[in-house]
CSV table of C-alpha atoms in Angstrom, one decimal:
chain,number,residue,atom,x,y,z
A,482,MET,CA,-0.2,-0.1,0.3
A,483,PHE,CA,1.3,3.7,-1.2
A,484,LEU,CA,2.1,5.8,1.7
A,485,LYS,CA,3.3,9.2,0.7
A,486,ASN,CA,5.6,10.2,-1.4
A,487,PHE,CA,7.9,12.6,0.9
A,488,THR,CA,10.2,15.8,-0.8
A,489,GLY,CA,12.3,18.3,-0.5
A,490,ALA,CA,11.8,19.2,3.1
A,491,THR,CA,14.7,18.7,5.8
A,492,ALA,CA,12.0,15.8,8.3
A,493,TYR,CA,9.3,14.2,7.3
A,494,THR,CA,6.5,12.8,9.7
A,495,HIS,CA,3.3,10.1,8.9
A,496,GLN,CA,1.0,8.9,11.1
A,497,ILE,CA,-1.0,5.7,9.8
A,498,ASN,CA,-3.5,3.6,12.1
A,499,PHE,CA,-1.5,0.1,12.4
A,500,VAL,CA,2.2,-1.3,11.9
A,501,PRO,CA,2.5,-2.8,8.8
A,502,GLU,CA,5.4,-5.6,8.7
A,503,PHE,CA,7.8,-4.1,6.6
A,504,LEU,CA,8.5,-0.4,4.8
A,505,LEU,CA,9.4,-0.1,1.6
A,506,ILE,CA,11.0,2.9,1.1
A,507,LYS,CA,11.7,3.7,-2.8
A,508,LYS,CA,14.1,7.2,-3.9
A,509,LYS,CA,13.3,8.9,-6.5
A,510,ALA,CA,15.2,11.6,-6.9
A,511,GLY,CA,18.2,13.0,-5.0
A,512,ALA,CA,19.7,10.8,-1.7
A,513,MET,CA,17.7,9.0,0.8
A,514,PRO,CA,16.7,9.8,4.2
A,515,ALA,CA,19.4,9.9,7.1
A,516,THR,CA,17.2,8.6,9.6
A,517,LEU,CA,14.3,6.9,10.7
A,518,ARG,CA,12.0,6.0,13.6
A,519,VAL,CA,9.2,4.5,14.1
A,520,SER,CA,6.8,4.8,17.0
A,521,VAL,CA,3.5,3.2,18.3
A,522,ALA,CA,1.6,5.0,21.1
A,523,GLY,CA,1.4,3.4,23.9
A,524,ASP,CA,4.3,1.4,23.1
A,525,GLY,CA,7.6,3.3,22.3
A,526,VAL,CA,10.3,3.6,19.7
A,527,ILE,CA,10.2,-0.1,17.7
A,528,GLY,CA,12.5,1.2,15.0
A,529,ASP,CA,15.1,3.7,15.4
A,530,TYR,CA,18.2,4.1,12.6
A,531,THR,CA,21.0,6.0,10.3
A,532,LEU,CA,20.5,4.8,6.6
A,533,ASP,CA,23.4,2.8,7.1
A,534,ALA,CA,21.2,1.1,9.8
A,535,MET,CA,18.8,0.4,6.8
A,536,LYS,CA,21.2,-0.4,4.2
A,537,ALA,CA,22.8,-3.2,6.5
A,538,ILE,CA,19.0,-4.5,8.1
A,539,SER,CA,17.3,-4.1,4.2
A,540,GLU,CA,20.1,-6.0,2.4
A,541,ALA,CA,20.1,-8.5,4.9
A,542,LYS,CA,16.9,-9.0,5.1
A,543,VAL,CA,16.0,-9.5,1.2
A,544,TYR,CA,19.9,-9.7,0.4
A,545,GLN,CA,19.9,-7.0,-2.4
A,546,SER,CA,23.1,-4.5,-2.5
A,547,PRO,CA,22.1,-1.0,-1.2
A,548,VAL,CA,25.1,0.8,-3.6
A,549,THR,CA,23.4,0.2,-6.5
A,550,ALA,CA,19.5,-0.8,-5.2
A,551,ASP,CA,16.9,2.6,-5.5
A,552,TYR,CA,14.9,0.9,-2.3
A,553,LEU,CA,15.1,-0.2,1.0
A,554,VAL,CA,13.4,-2.3,2.4
A,555,ILE,CA,12.9,-2.5,7.0
A,556,PRO,CA,11.2,-5.5,8.9
A,557,LEU,CA,9.0,-4.0,12.1
A,558,ALA,CA,6.4,-6.4,12.7
A,559,ASP,CA,6.1,-10.2,12.0
A,560,GLY,CA,3.5,-9.3,10.5
A,561,LEU,CA,-0.1,-6.9,10.0
A,562,ILE,CA,-0.7,-4.8,13.3
A,563,SER,CA,-3.9,-3.4,13.0
A,564,GLY,CA,-5.5,-0.7,15.5
A,565,LYS,CA,-2.6,1.0,16.6
A,566,VAL,CA,-1.0,4.5,16.3
A,567,VAL,CA,2.2,4.4,14.4
A,568,ASP,CA,4.6,8.2,13.5
A,569,ILE,CA,7.1,7.5,11.2
A,570,ASP,CA,9.6,10.1,11.0
A,571,PHE,CA,12.4,10.8,8.4
A,572,THR,CA,15.3,13.1,8.0
A,573,ALA,CA,16.2,14.3,5.2
A,574,GLY,CA,20.0,13.0,3.5
A,575,ALA,CA,22.0,14.8,1.7
A,576,GLY,CA,20.4,16.7,-2.0
A,577,ALA,CA,17.3,17.2,-3.3
A,578,ASP,CA,14.9,14.0,-1.5
A,579,SER,CA,12.6,12.5,-3.5
A,580,PHE,CA,11.4,9.6,-1.9
A,581,ASP,CA,8.1,7.3,-2.2
A,582,VAL,CA,7.1,5.4,1.0
A,583,PHE,CA,4.9,1.9,0.5
A,584,ALA,CA,3.6,-0.4,3.6
A,585,ILE,CA,4.0,-4.2,3.0
A,586,SER,CA,2.6,-7.4,4.9
A,587,LYS,CA,2.4,-11.2,4.0
A,588,ASN,CA,0.8,-11.8,7.6
A,589,LYS,CA,-2.2,-11.0,9.9
């Protein structure tokens, strides 16, 4: 499910009402986000990553090369968890960022 396109700011925030199994971040132009922080109301922070950490997690999870890839896959849960208020916060990387964020869940 497409969540949002983030373009041209230094900080980005998006709120959703579920925890997806994965976040997919697809670069459109510029750089990937420098940081990602995912917080669940009542449960706290479930992910707080730098770009290097996002690349390492994505590479280990989906066996992609972060040097040539234009996307990152970040695992958040063992499956879709509905009924939660989730804040997804990014800070900008180098250059004029533009990236799309998708929520993916294969399991419940």
